[in-house]
């Protein structure tokens, strides 16, 4: 644990054995632990060893303890996304925030192909302290949000698309080039990083 | 002249001598001629040889005869752009359409950073038969237009930007990835090509 | 439904559950629905839930209702392609046009490696209002078509090739660089988008 | 003016005439105005028309009114950089914050090649509310800062380097890949955007 | 001299002093010498030192001795190109062949935008032993030639174009992806290399 | 059949059904046929339908008739490669030449990591009319061969390598940049194209 | 065997049959042999043929003889890495050094996200003659090591990461751009090459 | 000064004023100083302020004190290059080594296009402790050297070439992919970094 951020385990490139060892070390100390990008098969096998743990297949989030369902106090984070294909990133951010003790709410399927869907949420969105905005394809949602709302915005490109937009590079570059004011960006598919960036702001707000 | 399209001369990579020769051949036949992407210095020197010709420095368009200012009959083309930096592309399309005998009108500075500017033009835009939409940076304007208007849309990425958006590749890829329906795209900075694509549609409408 | 375009579902990145829900919502409203890029396994499973639906494995097109085989009235769209490897893109455009109520005909296997095959079709092609041209490898077919026919042309690069042309980027860039007049382009493998762009023109012709 | 952000003019791609017109319009309304990335020659000529304006050649920042030298009240922003080559980006952020009424201080030449230089500043840096971190070459400074300090961090890649790091793409990608928690990133050389992202956080802190 | 190929000097990256020294060494031995890609200013200064030398500015070819104008005996090489913009590459190949003692003829301005121009030359082209085919933009000319003529074909991409085709990479990749049989390719703008590849074939034919 | 080149079928992107149909059409006309890049599973299934056909799994070459083992008359083609990993490309060229009636011999495992292995073959190689040179990784073999032998050389990059050389792009670019005289290049893994380019030269030699 | 380096077999692109043959040839001569990047399935099957051989699945290292566990005499090599995900590269270097008769020790999990972990090892690291430093993601570990220790450093980028850092290219470029003095770099995932570069230095030290 | 390495100033991105200040600070302390990649104009102006300094225009190396011409004691470094175009990189390495007190000798113009030129030097090269090998175009020289000599090799790609090899990326990637054993690589044009890497080895040899 550094600077009040809990250690988070990068699950994608670790074998089942290594992950199990690391998680058992946390458990032995009586600590909760979060692993990200755990592939489905590996996650299911971990549940055998850690039967009380939480694993969500869509995002690959694994936690030793069940997420707390009660509304968290303090500044709230909104997570917006263009479509249901972005759910894996949205959920990674959502469960990470939950793990960190931050309140968060998801606003799915409000991409700018139907701008009225976003407009209908603007009032509700004004009450959130930080906005995480996820989008694939041409990644235009953060620009639209940035033109409508004044809060800190963390944009997350999703690797959703095909042809030139396969892999998320176009969404990433469009977000970095946004003509909206003051949008900052994290790595493609990095819902975890967006949650951590939001946490830095939430901490500043409650200091 | 092929298929009713007049020959157009690509001016960028030709020496002054070669351009002069080609244009004199047209003149000798009593024909008007259009050259694109003629650099400022070269354009000015051509005006010495062809004192009655038209040269616009911003777009690099050179025509043997002056453009006609009267409103053209038939289907009209609207050329939209996000900001004044895109003027060189807008004007290339505009003067090419003029050369081709197509009516055209420019709508500058209506980028989505201030979405109300576009919304204020929607009614007027409904009367145009084809929409050419120019944008640099993250190239999001065609998506917004595509969600608001039903006409054929030809998107033109402009090489306006810096960092990841320098050179226009991000705008191009964002336009190709657009989640708006049925937007088609031409090469970066290709205002001439967009005008030609519009002409194909205008011809179909008047056939 | 925006601007008279029916909603279309992007099938590739959605789970079976999400797709089923979305389609059931359309069905409940008594509407037909189109999903694109549905992978074979997912498409077959959807057919279990929607036994009267249409699924074509080559293109990944899924429709709640069977396509109508009668010749559509109004302007017709020709879909040309270089070879049988491009069939998945051709069919995506074809079935989308059918779903949209547009008449369409396929001209396969007329690539420029045997230019006589294209030349033999020029007369018949003159009667179509819009040309969709699909090609992989070096993507030269739209240039050849553009030099022979005056109609609006929408070029679609196919991700058919290997080595430098794997993934369709070479075909895309060659089409964007075409020295033929007024060819416009959609994303790699985007048969659906080409159909939508054609629909915009067809609507203009019948307005 | 949208959402309390003043309009900012992108100076790089505009002619002297266009810039002059835009700035005169602001002046006529009795408003201050900020233009970014104004090239040296253009900036000097603007000073002829606007003799009371401020122009800094290193960053290309142009303001109609002189920056205010008094310490601003409220949350303060620290701008860190690896070396003196990054000054053009540092200054763009610094002058933009000044224009926006935000207090800011520069910490130059504390790159990780001499980690003690950064360590010597950690105590002082704790009192700032937001950290903007600029770096070229391999862009490792934000990672080091992120491991030492808990505040919101906005990383800015600088196009300083040569060979593989020319243009700033390596620094950008390294920052996006940072193993430090919650670092978010803006476009290469985008000191202005970093200032705007900082402003969004400062506003949240003072709301 | 290796394998009967004369040494050729790469002129682009050498200072005037270095080039002068190298050429004087050849001259001292009573040998002719060829330097490629000599920039205009450098070439003109070399002519001061070597007043009997040959320098052509378009291609940057410099030879100690004047090219021989008499028709060379033996197998002849045809050099085809799409447009006058490709002349700098065409001429590099032409003068190199002349230097090597190979007969060569240029066929300019026969790009596939006007396929009849190529067709009109097919009969004449049949008498040549090797075909060098130069093209910029989408680089489709070698494919067309390959479908019409059975001789060895060496394709040369030219860095003529803009947007996605700037720099010649699209033409290169299109040529490598050609669906025509047995087209081989050299580096972008490498007219010299194409001449050398032709020489290898000519030597085989006369062995 | 064009220009005396037999039609060749690109097998990779075609379904078993389509391939079967095409091959049956050839068979019905009493013709042999060649399909390239046929995947192992598809090739084996084709052998069920065409029990007298030839299928080599390494290269994916499928022929309706068995290759002829007798030494072909006329100019001979040597196929050199750096290592046994390149065998799939070498064999594609070898079997295509066999199909075309050209004599060919393979020289495997003579990469420049052990330059003596190449040197030991130079004498024997002098008797061949055309050299096809295959290499992966840094693709340096054609340069070495080009410095030692005067015949026409067709270089083929193989997609053998990892890290920066994965996919064959480094080998391709190195071959295009070769400082050896007159090496020309075909697409990555394009053994078939190299054979066709060799055939064009062999035909010229026997005309 | 060249220059005292034993021959090493690149296992990734070779069939089981080819690998078996090559290894049997070594065995027949009574020699040990090393194969790298042998895929798990292939490695296990090789163990059937060579029951006394050594195969480590993580790195894909296969040796005919068991590695020697005794501490090697002479200069020692330290292999550092940021996290357990890099183990496959670390082990490739480690087992290659063992095969070459060089002493080596692994220091895992000392990435700069927790700089104290590296600092705690600095004293011990001073006794090693060469440092191999492996890192994925943003690849910053070699820079940190280079600022703390004076020995020769060979940096190895690992293809560990996702989004922009997938494939290891960011780590590679960051290492090449390192502002630390005198870090040199090998290909992505090239633990074997790093071991060989270390061997060259070790040999120089013992000459 | 860290670890016994003197501080070196990166001159390319610094203004004349900043460079002058930094150098004066060294001078005031009675220290020599090295600045790299100083552009010609800037270097000449610095000589006005520091009339006893050394500036070499080809490499852009600036030193407060004149280089020492006496042969340095201790291990010697050889710097090899393919051609005279690579001199700017060769000299950067040479003068840096001189500044560091290391003995060095240059071997120019021994590229593999004439392999005998390299072979003729092999005996002499055996006496050097470290080999720095510079090459542009396809960057094959380090592979050849690596197959002939057993010392530590540091390869430096030069941005010499055109078309696909412009900018040095091909040479870099070829060197990273080298099939020669244990070649390590520094950034494109980084003669300074190669000298520093050599110094690390030289120090190890003299410890
Ligand atoms: N999804 C993720 N994306 C980026 N960094 C991560 C992710 N998950 C964990 N990390 C970081 O990776 C480091 C742990 O790496 P490791 O020791 O390999 O588990 C910690 O610094 C985490 O902050
Ligand atoms: N700006 C432009 N972009 C793309 N193609 C162009 C442009 N201007 C002219 N052309 C085309 O280039 C061809 C003329 O090329 P050239 O013979 O080199 O002048 C014609 O087919 C024109 O249609
Ligand atoms: N335009 C060119 N493109 C590629 N290689 C060239 C060119 N001109 C000369 N060369 C080759 O460059 C080598 C001479 O290089 P240099 O010693 O630097 O002049 C010779 O092997 C020539 O074959
Ligand atoms: N040519 C060069 N290439 C890479 N790094 C350099 C170069 N010249 C100086 N440096 C490094 O740059 C740092 C100095 O940067 P600066 O403070 O901007 O002068 C030092 O760590 C030097 O080791
Ligand atoms: Mg989306
Ligand atoms: Mg714009
Ligand atoms: Mg095709
Ligand atoms: Mg820096
Ligand atoms: Mg051309
Ligand atoms: Mg090889
Ligand atoms: Mg790591
Ligand atoms: Mg070289």
PDB file of N, CA and C in Angstrom, chain F residues 43-88:
ATOM      1  N   UNK F  43      -7.404 -28.374 -47.040  1.00  0.00           N
ATOM      2  CA  UNK F  43      -6.662 -29.149 -48.027  1.00  0.00           C
ATOM      3  C   UNK F  43      -6.953 -30.639 -47.903  1.00  0.00           C
ATOM      4  N   UNK F  44      -6.993 -31.099 -46.645  1.00  0.00           N
ATOM      5  CA  UNK F  44      -7.260 -32.527 -46.443  1.00  0.00           C
ATOM      6  C   UNK F  44      -8.659 -32.888 -46.917  1.00  0.00           C
ATOM      7  N   UNK F  45      -9.606 -32.017 -46.658  1.00  0.00           N
ATOM      8  CA  UNK F  45     -10.968 -32.311 -47.101  1.00  0.00           C
ATOM      9  C   UNK F  45     -11.071 -32.286 -48.627  1.00  0.00           C
ATOM     10  N   UNK F  46     -10.324 -31.386 -49.257  1.00  0.00           N
ATOM     11  CA  UNK F  46     -10.308 -31.359 -50.727  1.00  0.00           C
ATOM     12  C   UNK F  46      -9.778 -32.679 -51.289  1.00  0.00           C
ATOM     13  N   UNK F  47      -8.798 -33.260 -50.586  1.00  0.00           N
ATOM     14  CA  UNK F  47      -8.233 -34.536 -51.061  1.00  0.00           C
ATOM     15  C   UNK F  47      -9.290 -35.634 -51.078  1.00  0.00           C
ATOM     16  N   UNK F  48     -10.293 -35.533 -50.226  1.00  0.00           N
ATOM     17  CA  UNK F  48     -11.376 -36.518 -50.267  1.00  0.00           C
ATOM     18  C   UNK F  48     -12.141 -36.419 -51.580  1.00  0.00           C
ATOM     19  N   UNK F  49     -12.392 -35.171 -52.013  1.00  0.00           N
ATOM     20  CA  UNK F  49     -13.137 -34.970 -53.256  1.00  0.00           C
ATOM     21  C   UNK F  49     -12.265 -35.222 -54.488  1.00  0.00           C
ATOM     22  N   UNK F  50     -10.978 -34.904 -54.344  1.00  0.00           N
ATOM     23  CA  UNK F  50     -10.046 -35.042 -55.475  1.00  0.00           C
ATOM     24  C   UNK F  50      -8.930 -35.998 -55.068  1.00  0.00           C
ATOM     25  N   UNK F  51      -9.200 -37.289 -55.038  1.00  0.00           N
ATOM     26  CA  UNK F  51      -8.239 -38.235 -54.454  1.00  0.00           C
ATOM     27  C   UNK F  51      -6.916 -38.310 -55.219  1.00  0.00           C
ATOM     28  N   UNK F  52      -6.873 -37.884 -56.473  1.00  0.00           N
ATOM     29  CA  UNK F  52      -5.609 -37.934 -57.217  1.00  0.00           C
ATOM     30  C   UNK F  52      -4.830 -36.624 -57.155  1.00  0.00           C
ATOM     31  N   UNK F  53      -5.362 -35.668 -56.391  1.00  0.00           N
ATOM     32  CA  UNK F  53      -4.712 -34.359 -56.324  1.00  0.00           C
ATOM     33  C   UNK F  53      -3.484 -34.400 -55.423  1.00  0.00           C
ATOM     34  N   UNK F  54      -2.733 -33.286 -55.456  1.00  0.00           N
ATOM     35  CA  UNK F  54      -1.519 -33.136 -54.648  1.00  0.00           C
ATOM     36  C   UNK F  54      -1.762 -32.026 -53.632  1.00  0.00           C
ATOM     37  N   UNK F  55      -1.472 -32.308 -52.347  1.00  0.00           N
ATOM     38  CA  UNK F  55      -1.583 -31.262 -51.339  1.00  0.00           C
ATOM     39  C   UNK F  55      -0.377 -31.298 -50.418  1.00  0.00           C
ATOM     40  N   UNK F  56       0.324 -30.175 -50.313  1.00  0.00           N
ATOM     41  CA  UNK F  56       1.462 -30.126 -49.394  1.00  0.00           C
ATOM     42  C   UNK F  56       1.121 -29.178 -48.257  1.00  0.00           C
ATOM     43  N   UNK F  57       1.092 -29.738 -47.062  1.00  0.00           N
ATOM     44  CA  UNK F  57       0.584 -28.988 -45.920  1.00  0.00           C
ATOM     45  C   UNK F  57       1.463 -27.801 -45.526  1.00  0.00           C
ATOM     46  N   UNK F  58       2.773 -27.965 -45.628  1.00  0.00           N
ATOM     47  CA  UNK F  58       3.677 -26.893 -45.194  1.00  0.00           C
ATOM     48  C   UNK F  58       3.391 -25.591 -45.934  1.00  0.00           C
ATOM     49  N   UNK F  59       3.262 -25.674 -47.249  1.00  0.00           N
ATOM     50  CA  UNK F  59       3.068 -24.467 -48.056  1.00  0.00           C
ATOM     51  C   UNK F  59       1.601 -24.177 -48.341  1.00  0.00           C
ATOM     52  N   UNK F  60       0.735 -25.159 -48.158  1.00  0.00           N
ATOM     53  CA  UNK F  60      -0.669 -24.966 -48.494  1.00  0.00           C
ATOM     54  C   UNK F  60      -0.949 -25.023 -49.989  1.00  0.00           C
ATOM     55  N   UNK F  61      -0.002 -25.613 -50.757  1.00  0.00           N
ATOM     56  CA  UNK F  61      -0.178 -25.744 -52.215  1.00  0.00           C
ATOM     57  C   UNK F  61      -1.068 -26.951 -52.519  1.00  0.00           C
ATOM     58  N   UNK F  62      -2.080 -26.704 -53.360  1.00  0.00           N
ATOM     59  CA  UNK F  62      -2.968 -27.774 -53.808  1.00  0.00           C
ATOM     60  C   UNK F  62      -2.992 -27.775 -55.336  1.00  0.00           C
ATOM     61  N   UNK F  63      -2.736 -28.960 -55.933  1.00  0.00           N
ATOM     62  CA  UNK F  63      -2.795 -29.076 -57.402  1.00  0.00           C
ATOM     63  C   UNK F  63      -3.675 -30.260 -57.764  1.00  0.00           C
ATOM     64  N   UNK F  64      -4.438 -30.115 -58.825  1.00  0.00           N
ATOM     65  CA  UNK F  64      -5.304 -31.225 -59.251  1.00  0.00           C
ATOM     66  C   UNK F  64      -4.482 -32.426 -59.696  1.00  0.00           C
ATOM     67  N   UNK F  65      -3.331 -32.154 -60.302  1.00  0.00           N
ATOM     68  CA  UNK F  65      -2.476 -33.254 -60.767  1.00  0.00           C
ATOM     69  C   UNK F  65      -1.186 -33.310 -59.954  1.00  0.00           C
ATOM     70  N   UNK F  66      -0.598 -34.506 -59.883  1.00  0.00           N
ATOM     71  CA  UNK F  66       0.667 -34.684 -59.182  1.00  0.00           C
ATOM     72  C   UNK F  66       1.775 -33.885 -59.866  1.00  0.00           C
ATOM     73  N   UNK F  67       2.677 -33.285 -59.092  1.00  0.00           N
ATOM     74  CA  UNK F  67       3.805 -32.571 -59.700  1.00  0.00           C
ATOM     75  C   UNK F  67       4.690 -33.558 -60.471  1.00  0.00           C
ATOM     76  N   UNK F  68       5.305 -33.074 -61.531  1.00  0.00           N
ATOM     77  CA  UNK F  68       6.180 -33.946 -62.309  1.00  0.00           C
ATOM     78  C   UNK F  68       7.593 -33.893 -61.749  1.00  0.00           C
ATOM     79  N   UNK F  69       8.152 -35.063 -61.524  1.00  0.00           N
ATOM     80  CA  UNK F  69       9.458 -35.128 -60.879  1.00  0.00           C
ATOM     81  C   UNK F  69      10.628 -35.000 -61.834  1.00  0.00           C
ATOM     82  N   UNK F  70      10.373 -35.192 -63.124  1.00  0.00           N
ATOM     83  CA  UNK F  70      11.496 -35.120 -64.083  1.00  0.00           C
ATOM     84  C   UNK F  70      12.078 -33.720 -64.155  1.00  0.00           C
ATOM     85  N   UNK F  71      13.376 -33.678 -64.364  1.00  0.00           N
ATOM     86  CA  UNK F  71      14.014 -32.370 -64.528  1.00  0.00           C
ATOM     87  C   UNK F  71      13.425 -31.666 -65.735  1.00  0.00           C
ATOM     88  N   UNK F  72      12.967 -30.418 -65.508  1.00  0.00           N
ATOM     89  CA  UNK F  72      12.422 -29.605 -66.596  1.00  0.00           C
ATOM     90  C   UNK F  72      13.566 -29.118 -67.468  1.00  0.00           C
ATOM     91  N   UNK F  73      13.308 -28.973 -68.787  1.00  0.00           N
ATOM     92  CA  UNK F  73      14.316 -28.369 -69.664  1.00  0.00           C
ATOM     93  C   UNK F  73      14.324 -26.855 -69.496  1.00  0.00           C
ATOM     94  N   UNK F  74      15.245 -26.196 -70.096  1.00  0.00           N
ATOM     95  CA  UNK F  74      15.258 -24.723 -70.140  1.00  0.00           C
ATOM     96  C   UNK F  74      15.916 -24.098 -68.942  1.00  0.00           C
ATOM     97  N   UNK F  75      15.818 -22.768 -68.831  1.00  0.00           N
ATOM     98  CA  UNK F  75      16.466 -22.029 -67.743  1.00  0.00           C
ATOM     99  C   UNK F  75      15.986 -22.522 -66.387  1.00  0.00           C
ATOM    100  N   UNK F  76      16.917 -22.640 -65.455  1.00  0.00           N
ATOM    101  CA  UNK F  76      16.595 -23.168 -64.131  1.00  0.00           C
ATOM    102  C   UNK F  76      16.537 -22.041 -63.086  1.00  0.00           C
ATOM    103  N   UNK F  77      15.672 -22.222 -62.085  1.00  0.00           N
ATOM    104  CA  UNK F  77      15.505 -21.242 -61.015  1.00  0.00           C
ATOM    105  C   UNK F  77      16.033 -21.822 -59.705  1.00  0.00           C
ATOM    106  N   UNK F  78      16.894 -21.093 -59.004  1.00  0.00           N
ATOM    107  CA  UNK F  78      17.357 -21.511 -57.678  1.00  0.00           C
ATOM    108  C   UNK F  78      16.535 -20.784 -56.612  1.00  0.00           C
ATOM    109  N   UNK F  79      16.136 -21.532 -55.581  1.00  0.00           N
ATOM    110  CA  UNK F  79      15.391 -20.921 -54.467  1.00  0.00           C
ATOM    111  C   UNK F  79      16.244 -21.075 -53.216  1.00  0.00           C
ATOM    112  N   UNK F  80      16.744 -19.935 -52.710  1.00  0.00           N
ATOM    113  CA  UNK F  80      17.626 -19.960 -51.537  1.00  0.00           C
ATOM    114  C   UNK F  80      16.851 -19.527 -50.303  1.00  0.00           C
ATOM    115  N   UNK F  81      17.210 -20.082 -49.154  1.00  0.00           N
ATOM    116  CA  UNK F  81      16.595 -19.558 -47.932  1.00  0.00           C
ATOM    117  C   UNK F  81      17.555 -19.653 -46.760  1.00  0.00           C
ATOM    118  N   UNK F  82      17.291 -18.793 -45.766  1.00  0.00           N
ATOM    119  CA  UNK F  82      18.164 -18.695 -44.614  1.00  0.00           C
ATOM    120  C   UNK F  82      18.065 -19.862 -43.659  1.00  0.00           C
ATOM    121  N   UNK F  83      16.858 -20.399 -43.483  1.00  0.00           N
ATOM    122  CA  UNK F  83      16.707 -21.458 -42.490  1.00  0.00           C
ATOM    123  C   UNK F  83      15.486 -22.306 -42.745  1.00  0.00           C
ATOM    124  N   UNK F  84      15.344 -23.356 -41.981  1.00  0.00           N
ATOM    125  CA  UNK F  84      14.244 -24.284 -42.208  1.00  0.00           C
ATOM    126  C   UNK F  84      12.891 -23.679 -41.850  1.00  0.00           C
ATOM    127  N   UNK F  85      12.864 -22.598 -41.068  1.00  0.00           N
ATOM    128  CA  UNK F  85      11.586 -21.957 -40.778  1.00  0.00           C
ATOM    129  C   UNK F  85      10.955 -21.334 -42.018  1.00  0.00           C
ATOM    130  N   UNK F  86      11.758 -21.055 -43.026  1.00  0.00           N
ATOM    131  CA  UNK F  86      11.262 -20.415 -44.239  1.00  0.00           C
ATOM    132  C   UNK F  86      10.672 -21.410 -45.234  1.00  0.00           C
ATOM    133  N   UNK F  87      10.643 -22.690 -44.867  1.00  0.00           N
ATOM    134  CA  UNK F  87      10.288 -23.745 -45.822  1.00  0.00           C
ATOM    135  C   UNK F  87       8.910 -23.538 -46.454  1.00  0.00           C
ATOM    136  N   UNK F  88       7.962 -22.979 -45.710  1.00  0.00           N
ATOM    137  CA  UNK F  88       6.608 -22.840 -46.283  1.00  0.00           C
ATOM    138  C   UNK F  88       6.606 -21.892 -47.483  1.00  0.00           C
TER     139      UNK F  88
END
